[in-house]
Amino acid sequence: QVQLQESGPGLVKPSETLSLTCNVSGGSMSYYHWSWLRQPPGKGLEWIGYMYSSGNTNYNPSLRSRVTISVDTSKNQVSLKLNSVTAADTAIYYCARAYSGSYWHYLDYWGQGALVTVSS
Amino acid sequence: DIQMTQSPSSLSASVGDKVTITCRASQSISTYLNWYQQKPGKAPKVVIFNVSSLQSGVPSRFSGSGSGTDFTLTIRGLQPEDFATYFCQQSYSAPYNFGPGTQVEI
């Protein structure tokens, strides 16, 4: 059974960099799009982006200038870095695996989420 | 960007009811439409992908339909564990936006 687990600081100061790690267990990291999403408490879901196992990335244009997603297959980890954060970046951050086929691309496994608060 | 809308934003239903949630995309998204269920304090879980494909382990009372820009999630014979918020998502063109959600309440 594939499991994803996010970890990282729960509090980040404004203008600093948010860094989260997602540990993946129970399955191969190859041939999947490793994704990050976020959800401000009580609000909707925002897709941040993904890195394919080959190294290709695709980011939300609204965050592209500030975000980096990386995959370390040797450690079974996916990382998220978001720099120059503000209070608007306060959210639950989810790591998820996306499975793609000829006519589909969907998030089939999710971590439990990590709440990150941006505050001084 | 492709914008996603959902209706209604919330609905009240009873166990055993048939529930229909609609999702509209601002442009055609082919078959790249997914539905997720989210319960309070939990991560979302996919129920339907590719418009109408039932994710493994999801009960057959869930079904999806639609094409182009208009899509529907139907739950036939609502069960207590189905009370949750449902989001549609397009994965045709990045950013892969979600709809605002539909809360299904008792």
Short mmCIF file of C-alpha atoms in Angstrom, two decimals:
data_model
loop_
_atom_site.label_atom_id
_atom_site.label_comp_id
_atom_site.label_asym_id
_atom_site.label_seq_id
_atom_site.Cartn_x
_atom_site.Cartn_y
_atom_site.Cartn_z
CA GLN A 1 0.00 0.00 0.00
CA VAL A 2 1.42 3.34 -1.06
CA GLN A 3 1.74 5.84 1.76
CA LEU A 4 2.79 9.48 1.71
CA GLN A 5 3.80 11.48 4.76
CA GLU A 6 4.54 15.21 4.79
CA SER A 7 6.91 16.75 7.29
CA GLY A 8 8.41 20.15 7.96
CA PRO A 9 8.10 23.27 10.08
CA GLY A 10 4.59 24.23 11.05
CA LEU A 11 5.47 27.90 11.43
CA VAL A 12 7.36 30.03 8.93
CA LYS A 13 8.11 33.74 9.19
CA PRO A 14 7.00 36.15 6.47
CA SER A 15 9.55 36.58 3.64
CA GLU A 16 11.24 33.28 4.53
CA THR A 17 11.18 29.96 2.67
CA LEU A 18 8.64 27.24 3.34
CA SER A 19 10.22 23.79 3.01
CA LEU A 20 8.34 20.52 3.19
CA THR A 21 9.34 16.93 2.55
CA CYS A 22 7.11 14.04 1.58
CA ASN A 23 8.27 10.52 2.32
CA VAL A 24 6.88 7.90 -0.02
CA SER A 25 6.65 4.26 0.97
CA GLY A 26 5.08 1.11 -0.41
CA GLY A 27 5.64 1.71 -4.10
CA SER A 28 7.94 2.81 -6.87
CA MET A 29 8.43 6.48 -7.63
CA SER A 30 8.91 5.83 -11.32
CA TYR A 31 6.33 6.84 -13.93
CA TYR A 32 4.29 9.07 -11.65
CA HIS A 33 3.79 12.81 -11.30
CA TRP A 34 4.67 13.78 -7.75
CA SER A 35 2.44 16.68 -6.84
CA TRP A 36 1.89 19.31 -4.21
CA LEU A 37 -1.41 20.99 -3.44
CA ARG A 38 -2.59 23.28 -0.69
CA GLN A 39 -5.79 24.21 1.04
CA PRO A 40 -6.22 27.27 3.27
CA PRO A 41 -8.20 26.20 6.35
CA GLY A 42 -11.88 26.03 5.50
CA LYS A 43 -11.31 26.85 1.83
CA GLY A 44 -10.81 25.14 -1.51
CA LEU A 45 -7.94 23.23 -3.08
CA GLU A 46 -5.12 24.82 -5.06
CA TRP A 47 -2.81 22.81 -7.32
CA ILE A 48 0.79 23.93 -6.82
CA GLY A 49 2.54 21.73 -9.35
CA TYR A 50 4.36 18.47 -9.95
CA MET A 51 7.61 16.87 -10.91
CA TYR A 52 7.50 13.76 -13.07
CA SER A 53 9.84 10.98 -12.07
CA SER A 54 11.98 11.79 -15.15
CA GLY A 55 12.53 15.32 -13.84
CA ASN A 56 10.04 17.36 -15.87
CA THR A 57 8.17 19.95 -13.86
CA ASN A 58 4.92 21.83 -14.25
CA TYR A 59 3.98 24.63 -11.89
CA ASN A 60 0.94 26.79 -11.29
CA PRO A 61 1.73 30.08 -13.05
CA SER A 62 0.49 31.97 -10.01
CA LEU A 63 3.31 30.44 -7.93
CA ARG A 64 5.92 29.63 -10.55
CA SER A 65 8.32 32.41 -9.59
CA ARG A 66 8.46 31.20 -5.99
CA VAL A 67 8.11 27.42 -6.06
CA THR A 68 10.47 24.49 -6.57
CA ILE A 69 9.45 20.84 -6.48
CA SER A 70 12.09 18.15 -6.51
CA VAL A 71 12.13 14.36 -6.35
CA ASP A 72 14.88 12.21 -4.85
CA THR A 73 14.15 8.66 -5.93
CA SER A 74 17.11 7.30 -3.94
CA LYS A 75 15.48 8.55 -0.74
CA ASN A 76 11.85 8.08 -1.88
CA GLN A 77 11.22 11.74 -1.14
CA VAL A 78 9.43 14.65 -2.76
CA SER A 79 10.26 18.17 -1.65
CA LEU A 80 8.52 21.51 -1.87
CA LYS A 81 10.15 24.90 -1.46
CA LEU A 82 8.14 28.10 -1.57
CA ASN A 83 10.07 31.28 -1.02
CA SER A 84 9.12 34.80 0.03
CA VAL A 85 6.04 33.58 1.88
CA THR A 86 3.28 35.79 3.19
CA ALA A 87 0.24 35.16 5.34
CA ALA A 88 -1.63 34.22 2.16
CA ASP A 89 0.52 31.08 1.99
CA THR A 90 -0.90 29.76 5.25
CA ALA A 91 -2.53 26.47 4.35
CA ILE A 92 -2.58 22.72 4.72
CA TYR A 93 -0.04 21.42 2.23
CA TYR A 94 -0.64 18.03 0.65
CA CYS A 95 1.75 15.77 -1.18
CA ALA A 96 0.04 13.50 -3.71
CA ARG A 97 0.84 11.02 -6.43
CA ALA A 98 -0.69 11.63 -9.84
CA TYR A 99 -1.32 8.76 -12.18
CA SER A 100 -1.50 9.57 -15.87
CA GLY A 101 -2.77 7.60 -18.81
CA SER A 102 -3.85 8.32 -22.36
CA TYR A 103 -6.92 10.28 -21.31
CA TRP A 104 -6.56 10.80 -17.61
CA HIS A 105 -4.41 12.38 -14.93
CA TYR A 106 -5.63 12.11 -11.36
CA LEU A 107 -4.37 12.12 -7.79
CA ASP A 108 -4.68 8.59 -6.50
CA TYR A 109 -2.68 8.74 -3.27
CA TRP A 110 -2.45 11.66 -0.84
CA GLY A 111 -0.53 12.41 2.31
CA GLN A 112 -2.45 13.39 5.41
CA GLY A 113 -1.45 17.03 4.99
CA ALA A 114 0.79 19.43 6.90
CA LEU A 115 -0.49 22.71 8.28
CA VAL A 116 1.93 25.56 7.68
CA THR A 117 1.25 28.93 9.26
CA VAL A 118 3.06 32.03 8.08
CA SER A 119 3.40 34.44 10.96
CA SER A 120 6.04 36.45 12.75
CA ASP B 1 -6.45 29.17 -17.02
CA ILE B 2 -9.48 26.90 -17.08
CA GLN B 3 -11.98 27.89 -14.39
CA MET B 4 -14.20 25.32 -12.72
CA THR B 5 -17.58 26.01 -11.18
CA GLN B 6 -19.83 23.70 -9.19
CA SER B 7 -23.45 23.73 -8.18
CA PRO B 8 -24.92 23.69 -5.73
CA SER B 9 -22.39 24.92 -3.17
CA SER B 10 -24.18 22.86 -0.55
CA LEU B 11 -27.14 20.56 -0.31
CA SER B 12 -29.07 18.74 2.34
CA ALA B 13 -30.05 15.15 1.78
CA SER B 14 -31.17 12.06 3.61
CA VAL B 15 -29.83 8.53 3.71
CA GLY B 16 -31.09 6.69 0.65
CA ASP B 17 -31.50 9.80 -1.49
CA LYS B 18 -30.14 10.32 -4.98
CA VAL B 19 -27.76 13.29 -5.11
CA THR B 20 -26.53 15.09 -8.21
CA ILE B 21 -23.67 17.59 -8.29
CA THR B 22 -22.76 19.48 -11.41
CA CYS B 23 -19.41 20.87 -12.53
CA ARG B 24 -18.73 23.18 -15.42
CA ALA B 25 -15.43 24.04 -17.06
CA SER B 26 -14.79 27.39 -18.73
CA GLN B 27 -13.62 25.57 -21.86
CA SER B 28 -13.63 22.02 -23.15
CA ILE B 29 -11.50 19.64 -21.11
CA SER B 30 -12.07 16.44 -23.07
CA THR B 31 -12.26 13.58 -20.54
CA TYR B 32 -9.83 15.06 -18.02
CA LEU B 33 -12.36 15.49 -15.21
CA ASN B 34 -11.97 14.00 -11.75
CA TRP B 35 -14.12 14.01 -8.62
CA TYR B 36 -12.73 13.94 -5.07
CA GLN B 37 -14.43 13.41 -1.74
CA GLN B 38 -13.10 15.17 1.35
CA LYS B 39 -14.21 14.60 4.92
CA PRO B 40 -13.38 17.07 7.71
CA GLY B 41 -9.75 16.90 8.79
CA LYS B 42 -8.87 14.41 6.07
CA ALA B 43 -7.12 14.53 2.73
CA PRO B 44 -9.26 14.35 -0.39
CA LYS B 45 -9.84 10.94 -1.94
CA VAL B 46 -10.54 10.34 -5.62
CA VAL B 47 -13.91 8.74 -6.34
CA ILE B 48 -14.23 9.21 -10.11
CA PHE B 49 -11.53 9.89 -12.75
CA ASN B 50 -11.70 10.31 -16.51
CA VAL B 51 -15.32 11.59 -16.20
CA SER B 52 -16.88 8.23 -15.40
CA SER B 53 -14.23 5.73 -14.25
CA LEU B 54 -14.82 4.49 -10.73
CA GLN B 55 -11.68 4.42 -8.59
CA SER B 56 -10.87 1.02 -7.14
CA GLY B 57 -12.62 0.45 -3.84
CA VAL B 58 -15.25 3.15 -4.37
CA PRO B 59 -18.84 1.89 -4.11
CA SER B 60 -20.82 1.56 -7.33
CA ARG B 61 -23.46 3.99 -6.05
CA PHE B 62 -21.07 6.71 -7.26
CA SER B 63 -21.16 7.51 -10.96
CA GLY B 64 -19.99 10.28 -13.23
CA SER B 65 -21.03 11.53 -16.63
CA GLY B 66 -20.61 14.41 -19.01
CA SER B 67 -18.43 15.66 -21.80
CA GLY B 68 -16.78 18.82 -23.04
CA THR B 69 -17.57 21.41 -20.39
CA ASP B 70 -20.47 19.98 -18.36
CA PHE B 71 -20.13 17.11 -15.94
CA THR B 72 -22.15 15.42 -13.23
CA LEU B 73 -21.42 13.34 -10.15
CA THR B 74 -24.34 11.20 -9.00
CA ILE B 75 -24.67 9.30 -5.76
CA ARG B 76 -27.55 6.83 -5.74
CA GLY B 77 -28.70 5.61 -2.36
CA LEU B 78 -26.75 8.06 -0.20
CA GLN B 79 -25.07 6.41 2.78
CA PRO B 80 -24.00 8.00 6.10
CA GLU B 81 -20.34 7.79 5.09
CA ASP B 82 -21.03 9.84 1.94
CA PHE B 83 -21.68 13.07 3.81
CA ALA B 84 -18.65 15.11 2.80
CA THR B 85 -17.47 17.84 0.46
CA TYR B 86 -17.00 16.95 -3.19
CA PHE B 87 -14.62 18.74 -5.54
CA CYS B 88 -14.28 18.42 -9.28
CA GLN B 89 -10.88 18.95 -10.90
CA GLN B 90 -9.77 19.39 -14.47
CA SER B 91 -6.43 17.88 -15.45
CA TYR B 92 -6.54 18.84 -19.13
CA SER B 93 -4.41 21.95 -18.91
CA ALA B 94 -2.21 23.32 -16.13
CA PRO B 95 -2.95 24.76 -13.67
CA TYR B 96 -5.16 21.79 -12.81
CA ASN B 97 -7.85 23.81 -11.07
CA PHE B 98 -10.50 22.50 -8.74
CA GLY B 99 -14.09 23.55 -8.40
CA PRO B 100 -15.06 25.37 -5.17
CA GLY B 101 -16.68 22.27 -3.73
CA THR B 102 -20.15 21.02 -2.87
CA GLN B 103 -20.90 20.18 0.75
CA VAL B 104 -23.34 17.30 1.13
CA GLU B 105 -25.02 17.59 4.52
CA ILE B 106 -27.53 15.54 6.41
#
